[in-house]
């Protein structure tokens, strides 16, 4: 599985499936984390889990859409970011009792990877449905990352008295 | 009989018969002079609804009527003019605090409905709304003072080697002039978190009645001496005077009142609780502004209040966060003495969660108020922050106040652009000056100067004291020596330039220019980026039982948590600000008091 | 000159106390109300005449038709709020009220208006005087059947009102002289436009000289009529042109120079006959003085400089206890404000000394007996009185 | 010069301290009994021939009326204000119409507006401005013009105003939060 992903070309189905997998992993990671963190910051982990789940659903709906079905077998260039993307799936660098700042930093790092992945995919696909889909997903990630950044600033950089 | 000339010369008047008439054939529509005082215009975006126009109108021609919802610094009211009364004197234009109210040069208008001549300029559309011509007062407003009385301060060289208070305080003459500028619109009252009766106490200064002034202060704020020095003075951002001049120095005037009432007299005026003891007990965790304000209110209601404080002196962040040169400890002590005089017991050096558990507090009291403040300094957690030579500002400030020995290297780097960053930078600068005879402090902030979080005066004073401030730098790594006899020690901070910090929606989205990398040499790095509350004192069970709202204790408008016996107030709930904490203390005390009262009714 | 001399044998004779006993029941007398609505009355006032034949045996002045209690109103207005109402004490020459009040407040509050403001104030007062004299000229012409004089003067006055309008933002009640200074500078090109007005005025005044002063009828109706014995001036508080027409060269602009009059050159106009003609002539010649003064002021005044002194916040302006009297030479004589303060934010008392107070009351009542009914209007108008400053 | 005059007159009249306002204007308290003689001397000896005005000030808190006689010496450009105080409960002044006939008008007005009596002043009781006035003399401080106009006239319908401070309190923090 891993070696396949590393090959130069892949089908759209493969790429999107990999992305969905990435989100699925994240979702279960956050879900597992929920009971481990103290209640005051649990909202954060729950929010992140919810966001990932929404992602998974969105991608699965995408695969099922009739327009998309015709393009699933299209060959596309696998992005460079994919390697780090895969690493992120494999190696969550978060301790057992993380605080809010750690959770946020972790989530930001993941968003960054996803963002780069989609941006590259969008750049690699010629204008058309797939291009639009990846552009949309890239925008989606940008928005989510911006939300997280703002939250990070609010929580960590409150500015002081 | 006169001469023939006397008979004939009057007939020269006949020559006018062949002249063109001088009267205007159609006087309706004749344009008035450029500066004519005709019907009013009001730029309602600029207007703040302060009502000065109404106050000055000697004909009572102006009513202030609601046009939009009030917001900070704008009452949402706008002047409605009754032209049956207006005498076109334009004093309303001259006094207008924003310059929004003007007069067009339109003066002819015929209507059979007398009520048509009552309208809200700028809101009820009129043909002259956009006329450029009409009465505009010359220069700025001249009927109320526009410039703030300058505050006397220690010169930088006189203050840099000590922690003496910098601000001198107004003399009576200065205060009188400054107080005179207030137009008593009261827009500030809504903005002040504690809704202090600002125009009233400023009026007391004008009357020279400091006893009355103090009494007014204590009605809303038992920390007036503290707030008179370090308040974030949000009120001044809502001041009507700021639109065409300086806002009234509300904070300094508050301080001026307290400065002019002796400690003994203050105790006399405030007095002690005038009610019988209720035998209800309240425990308050944390002797900061919120906790002590709540204690003050509850004690005056007759309840037995004990405040538990982890540090060995009360005051919380006011003592341990704010440097002495901004807030002398004696000033804080005087405010606290009045609170203690209400019978409030303050147990210092008692750490809840250690010496006493929350459970015990709950068991022994009718109500518990949690006002623990934000005492954990956040770290950027960039590489290199772990290990010696990296401190948090909050911790350092506390140790300086406590008189502990702190490391004072020759070169210190501070990360952060808020007031805490300035506090620690200036404190370290003083210690350096004493120890090394020279200041070596660099502050790097993510924000550029245009978006700085610290107050302008803090920045200016820091610069005067020789602190170097570099804006728009993103910290990347605390660099440590990799070898040599200083191996592992801090070498400096590596930073990237921040090209923009907020996106076009004003949200945090830092963009770095990695090509613009710098190493700021320093032997110590101090992080002053943000603070958190130490909620671990609640214990696991209580933490789990309580409702939370995005990282903070969920409380109702009155500060009550999901546990009916527990209230929370202050910085930990509403963010770091003394006056907000005071307001919070009042709010919580009212809610606790109401509950205790209800308990009393039931017991009876 | 033919003059009809009535047979006075039928007239009542004064008793030992100098008073005339008038018994209306005898049928010898007629009560006639001259005003308050009459073309020959100056504003809203009236003279209650008792006639015997066509001669007046007694006249009593009645005022109060437009009493608004200004002095009392001022007591419940703050010092700045008084400013808009003072001008209304005198319609034709409102600016004296503004200046006297402002100056009195400044004195008691220890404020000095900037130099620029002093010049502009002087200019305004002369413009106001010019306008007031236009009313007087028109009035005296009108009272003697020369309506056209009134029309010319109204036109010229209107041109001056245009200048007032562009300078102050209003034509009649200028509300321009604030305590502390004036509200603004002169508009661009003001001097040139003023010069046009003055030249037009001079053209029309030349016509007035021909049509009125060099007019056999006017002379016959005014010379030797309504003579005021100069000995009465001081007992009756007669000031201004009414006194100057009797040879008394008193003019506050010279005697007690205020504003910038000490920096201006002008003569005090006098006549000697002290009759209606002399009073009209003094005013006519004083217009020339005003015109010259306006030209002089515009030439000499500074080109720039602040127009307002720094004021305390007027919304709660308190003035220490004190009293003062500020007076100037208006077109009718001594116009003054007596201001008493008590340390509060409101005047304790304001008393307006209008010249008409003495001229239209005690003096007129003293002069009127023995006057032919046909001359009453001319006599009244020659005293140049404005009723609102009597009843304030 | 005003000071010299004051020093000079002080030897024979009971005068208060000289309150100098400007170089050419000063005020001084005079005993009522000395007023007439002082006025005559000022007029006949010192050139204060012109009565600028005569009016009253109501010092209601002090229970007295102040009569101000503003005497002017035009040739020397000096004005001296003489202040005579009358008991407010029974205010009676002394007429000076025989010195300045025009004073009769002032006295008639003071009678009407302040209720100060001037026995012997011609026509002093005749209405001056007010016809059919039955209320207290209206220029007295205790006559409330606002109350009078509220009783006499009605306000325009539909007018309502809002104080910014209480309006904002009502809208933004109605709980009062004290």
Short mmCIF file of N, CA, C and O in Angstrom, two decimals, chain D residues 87-154:
data_model
loop_
_atom_site.label_atom_id
_atom_site.label_comp_id
_atom_site.label_asym_id
_atom_site.label_seq_id
_atom_site.Cartn_x
_atom_site.Cartn_y
_atom_site.Cartn_z
N UNK D 87 -33.64 96.65 52.73
CA UNK D 87 -34.21 95.46 53.34
C UNK D 87 -35.23 94.87 52.36
O UNK D 87 -36.17 95.53 51.94
N UNK D 88 -35.02 93.60 52.03
CA UNK D 88 -35.87 92.99 51.02
C UNK D 88 -37.31 92.83 51.51
O UNK D 88 -38.26 92.78 50.70
N UNK D 89 -37.47 92.73 52.82
CA UNK D 89 -38.81 92.53 53.36
C UNK D 89 -39.65 93.79 53.22
O UNK D 89 -40.88 93.73 53.07
N UNK D 90 -38.99 94.94 53.27
CA UNK D 90 -39.73 96.20 53.17
C UNK D 90 -38.89 97.19 52.37
O UNK D 90 -38.33 98.13 52.91
N UNK D 91 -38.79 96.96 51.08
CA UNK D 91 -37.85 97.76 50.29
C UNK D 91 -38.37 99.15 49.96
O UNK D 91 -39.36 99.28 49.24
N UNK D 92 -37.72 100.12 50.50
CA UNK D 92 -38.10 101.51 50.21
C UNK D 92 -36.83 102.27 49.82
O UNK D 92 -35.84 102.24 50.56
N UNK D 93 -36.88 102.91 48.67
CA UNK D 93 -35.74 103.71 48.25
C UNK D 93 -36.11 105.19 48.29
O UNK D 93 -37.27 105.55 48.50
N UNK D 94 -35.08 106.01 48.09
CA UNK D 94 -35.33 107.45 48.12
C UNK D 94 -35.31 107.98 46.70
O UNK D 94 -34.35 107.75 45.96
N UNK D 95 -36.34 108.73 46.40
CA UNK D 95 -36.43 109.20 45.01
C UNK D 95 -35.39 110.29 44.74
O UNK D 95 -35.09 111.12 45.60
N UNK D 96 -34.85 110.25 43.55
CA UNK D 96 -33.89 111.29 43.15
C UNK D 96 -34.37 111.99 41.88
O UNK D 96 -33.58 112.55 41.13
N UNK D 97 -35.69 111.93 41.64
CA UNK D 97 -36.20 112.50 40.38
C UNK D 97 -35.98 114.00 40.33
O UNK D 97 -35.96 114.59 39.26
N UNK D 98 -35.83 114.61 41.49
CA UNK D 98 -35.61 116.05 41.48
C UNK D 98 -34.16 116.38 41.10
O UNK D 98 -33.86 117.49 40.69
N UNK D 99 -33.26 115.40 41.27
CA UNK D 99 -31.88 115.62 40.83
C UNK D 99 -31.73 115.27 39.35
O UNK D 99 -31.08 115.98 38.60
N UNK D 100 -32.29 114.14 38.97
CA UNK D 100 -32.30 113.72 37.56
C UNK D 100 -33.75 113.32 37.24
O UNK D 100 -34.20 112.25 37.67
N UNK D 101 -34.48 114.13 36.52
CA UNK D 101 -35.88 113.81 36.25
C UNK D 101 -36.06 112.44 35.63
O UNK D 101 -37.05 111.75 35.87
N UNK D 102 -35.07 112.04 34.85
CA UNK D 102 -35.19 110.76 34.17
C UNK D 102 -35.20 109.60 35.17
O UNK D 102 -35.64 108.49 34.86
N UNK D 103 -34.72 109.87 36.40
CA UNK D 103 -34.70 108.82 37.41
C UNK D 103 -36.11 108.33 37.72
O UNK D 103 -36.30 107.19 38.17
N UNK D 104 -37.09 109.19 37.47
CA UNK D 104 -38.47 108.79 37.76
C UNK D 104 -38.84 107.56 36.95
O UNK D 104 -39.55 106.66 37.45
N UNK D 105 -38.36 107.46 35.71
CA UNK D 105 -38.66 106.30 34.88
C UNK D 105 -38.04 105.05 35.50
O UNK D 105 -38.69 104.01 35.62
N UNK D 106 -36.77 105.17 35.89
CA UNK D 106 -36.09 104.02 36.51
C UNK D 106 -36.84 103.56 37.75
O UNK D 106 -37.03 102.37 37.99
N UNK D 107 -37.24 104.54 38.55
CA UNK D 107 -37.89 104.22 39.81
C UNK D 107 -39.25 103.56 39.59
O UNK D 107 -39.65 102.68 40.31
N UNK D 108 -39.91 104.03 38.53
CA UNK D 108 -41.21 103.44 38.20
C UNK D 108 -41.01 101.97 37.77
O UNK D 108 -41.77 101.10 38.16
N UNK D 109 -39.97 101.74 37.02
CA UNK D 109 -39.71 100.37 36.59
C UNK D 109 -39.31 99.49 37.78
O UNK D 109 -39.76 98.35 37.90
N UNK D 110 -38.48 100.02 38.67
CA UNK D 110 -38.06 99.24 39.83
C UNK D 110 -39.26 98.92 40.73
O UNK D 110 -39.34 97.84 41.32
N UNK D 111 -40.16 99.84 40.81
CA UNK D 111 -41.38 99.62 41.59
C UNK D 111 -42.14 98.44 40.99
O UNK D 111 -42.62 97.56 41.72
N UNK D 112 -42.23 98.43 39.69
CA UNK D 112 -43.03 97.39 39.04
C UNK D 112 -42.32 96.04 39.00
O UNK D 112 -42.91 95.00 39.28
N UNK D 113 -41.05 96.07 38.69
CA UNK D 113 -40.33 94.82 38.45
C UNK D 113 -39.76 94.20 39.72
O UNK D 113 -39.58 92.98 39.79
N UNK D 114 -39.41 95.04 40.69
CA UNK D 114 -38.83 94.52 41.93
C UNK D 114 -39.71 94.78 43.15
O UNK D 114 -39.45 94.25 44.22
N UNK D 115 -40.69 95.63 42.99
CA UNK D 115 -41.53 95.96 44.14
C UNK D 115 -40.84 96.87 45.13
O UNK D 115 -41.10 96.80 46.33
N UNK D 116 -39.94 97.70 44.64
CA UNK D 116 -39.25 98.64 45.52
C UNK D 116 -40.00 99.98 45.47
O UNK D 116 -40.26 100.51 44.38
N UNK D 117 -40.36 100.48 46.64
CA UNK D 117 -41.13 101.72 46.69
C UNK D 117 -40.21 102.93 46.65
O UNK D 117 -39.12 102.90 47.20
N UNK D 118 -40.65 103.97 45.93
CA UNK D 118 -39.93 105.24 45.92
C UNK D 118 -40.93 106.35 46.21
O UNK D 118 -41.44 106.99 45.27
N UNK D 119 -41.24 106.56 47.47
CA UNK D 119 -42.27 107.55 47.80
C UNK D 119 -41.91 108.92 47.24
O UNK D 119 -40.75 109.34 47.31
N UNK D 120 -42.89 109.53 46.62
CA UNK D 120 -42.68 110.88 46.10
C UNK D 120 -42.23 110.92 44.66
O UNK D 120 -42.19 111.98 44.04
N UNK D 121 -41.91 109.78 44.10
CA UNK D 121 -41.48 109.76 42.71
C UNK D 121 -42.71 109.88 41.81
O UNK D 121 -43.69 109.18 42.00
N UNK D 122 -42.66 110.78 40.81
CA UNK D 122 -43.84 111.01 39.98
C UNK D 122 -44.32 109.75 39.28
O UNK D 122 -43.51 108.98 38.76
N UNK D 123 -45.58 109.53 39.30
CA UNK D 123 -46.26 108.43 38.57
C UNK D 123 -45.65 107.06 38.87
O UNK D 123 -45.71 106.15 38.07
N UNK D 124 -45.07 106.96 40.06
CA UNK D 124 -44.32 105.75 40.36
C UNK D 124 -45.21 104.51 40.39
O UNK D 124 -44.74 103.39 40.14
N UNK D 125 -46.47 104.68 40.67
CA UNK D 125 -47.35 103.52 40.75
C UNK D 125 -48.06 103.21 39.43
O UNK D 125 -48.80 102.25 39.34
N UNK D 126 -47.82 104.02 38.44
CA UNK D 126 -48.43 103.74 37.14
C UNK D 126 -47.75 102.53 36.51
O UNK D 126 -46.55 102.35 36.62
N UNK D 127 -48.55 101.74 35.81
CA UNK D 127 -47.96 100.59 35.12
C UNK D 127 -46.95 101.07 34.10
O UNK D 127 -47.18 102.02 33.37
N UNK D 128 -45.82 100.38 34.07
CA UNK D 128 -44.75 100.78 33.17
C UNK D 128 -44.76 99.88 31.93
O UNK D 128 -44.90 100.32 30.80
N UNK D 129 -44.63 98.59 32.17
CA UNK D 129 -44.61 97.63 31.07
C UNK D 129 -45.77 96.66 31.19
O UNK D 129 -46.44 96.32 30.23
N UNK D 130 -45.98 96.19 32.41
CA UNK D 130 -46.96 95.13 32.64
C UNK D 130 -48.34 95.73 32.83
O UNK D 130 -48.50 96.66 33.61
N UNK D 131 -49.29 95.21 32.12
CA UNK D 131 -50.67 95.65 32.33
C UNK D 131 -51.43 94.53 32.99
O UNK D 131 -51.41 93.40 32.52
N UNK D 132 -52.10 94.83 34.07
CA UNK D 132 -52.92 93.85 34.74
C UNK D 132 -52.13 92.72 35.39
O UNK D 132 -52.63 91.61 35.54
N UNK D 133 -50.92 93.02 35.74
CA UNK D 133 -50.08 92.00 36.39
C UNK D 133 -50.49 91.86 37.85
O UNK D 133 -50.59 92.84 38.57
N UNK D 134 -50.73 90.61 38.28
CA UNK D 134 -51.16 90.41 39.66
C UNK D 134 -50.18 89.57 40.45
O UNK D 134 -50.28 89.46 41.66
N UNK D 135 -49.24 88.94 39.74
CA UNK D 135 -48.28 88.08 40.42
C UNK D 135 -47.25 88.96 41.15
O UNK D 135 -47.33 90.18 41.11
N UNK D 136 -46.27 88.32 41.77
CA UNK D 136 -45.24 89.09 42.46
C UNK D 136 -44.40 89.83 41.42
O UNK D 136 -44.40 89.48 40.24
N UNK D 137 -43.69 90.87 41.85
CA UNK D 137 -42.84 91.60 40.90
C UNK D 137 -41.91 90.62 40.19
O UNK D 137 -41.16 89.89 40.84
N UNK D 138 -41.97 90.57 38.88
CA UNK D 138 -41.36 89.45 38.16
C UNK D 138 -39.84 89.43 38.12
O UNK D 138 -39.27 88.39 37.83
N UNK D 139 -39.18 90.54 38.39
CA UNK D 139 -37.72 90.48 38.35
C UNK D 139 -37.13 90.06 39.69
O UNK D 139 -35.92 89.99 39.83
N UNK D 140 -37.98 89.79 40.65
CA UNK D 140 -37.46 89.22 41.90
C UNK D 140 -36.97 87.80 41.62
O UNK D 140 -37.55 87.10 40.81
N UNK D 141 -35.95 87.41 42.33
CA UNK D 141 -35.35 86.10 42.09
C UNK D 141 -36.32 84.96 42.35
O UNK D 141 -36.20 83.90 41.75
N UNK D 142 -37.25 85.15 43.26
CA UNK D 142 -38.15 84.04 43.59
C UNK D 142 -39.32 83.94 42.62
O UNK D 142 -40.15 83.05 42.74
N UNK D 143 -39.38 84.83 41.63
CA UNK D 143 -40.38 84.63 40.59
C UNK D 143 -39.80 83.66 39.57
O UNK D 143 -38.78 83.93 38.95
N UNK D 144 -40.47 82.51 39.44
CA UNK D 144 -39.94 81.44 38.59
C UNK D 144 -40.54 81.55 37.19
O UNK D 144 -41.70 81.20 36.97
N UNK D 145 -39.74 82.04 36.26
CA UNK D 145 -40.25 82.25 34.91
C UNK D 145 -40.62 80.93 34.23
O UNK D 145 -41.57 80.86 33.46
N UNK D 146 -39.85 79.89 34.55
CA UNK D 146 -40.13 78.60 33.92
C UNK D 146 -41.48 78.07 34.39
O UNK D 146 -42.33 77.67 33.58
N UNK D 147 -41.67 78.13 35.71
CA UNK D 147 -42.94 77.66 36.25
C UNK D 147 -44.09 78.48 35.67
O UNK D 147 -45.13 77.95 35.30
N UNK D 148 -43.86 79.80 35.57
CA UNK D 148 -44.89 80.67 35.04
C UNK D 148 -45.26 80.27 33.61
O UNK D 148 -46.44 80.15 33.26
N UNK D 149 -44.23 80.04 32.79
CA UNK D 149 -44.55 79.73 31.39
C UNK D 149 -45.17 78.34 31.28
O UNK D 149 -46.01 78.10 30.40
N UNK D 150 -44.77 77.45 32.17
CA UNK D 150 -45.39 76.11 32.12
C UNK D 150 -46.87 76.18 32.52
O UNK D 150 -47.69 75.45 31.98
N UNK D 151 -47.17 77.07 33.47
CA UNK D 151 -48.57 77.22 33.85
C UNK D 151 -49.37 77.95 32.78
O UNK D 151 -50.54 77.68 32.56
N UNK D 152 -48.70 78.88 32.12
CA UNK D 152 -49.41 79.74 31.20
C UNK D 152 -49.53 79.15 29.80
O UNK D 152 -50.52 79.35 29.12
N UNK D 153 -48.50 78.43 29.40
CA UNK D 153 -48.49 77.88 28.03
C UNK D 153 -48.37 76.36 28.10
O UNK D 153 -47.98 75.82 29.12
N UNK D 154 -48.70 75.73 26.98
CA UNK D 154 -48.55 74.27 26.98
C UNK D 154 -47.40 73.88 26.06
O UNK D 154 -47.11 74.57 25.08
#
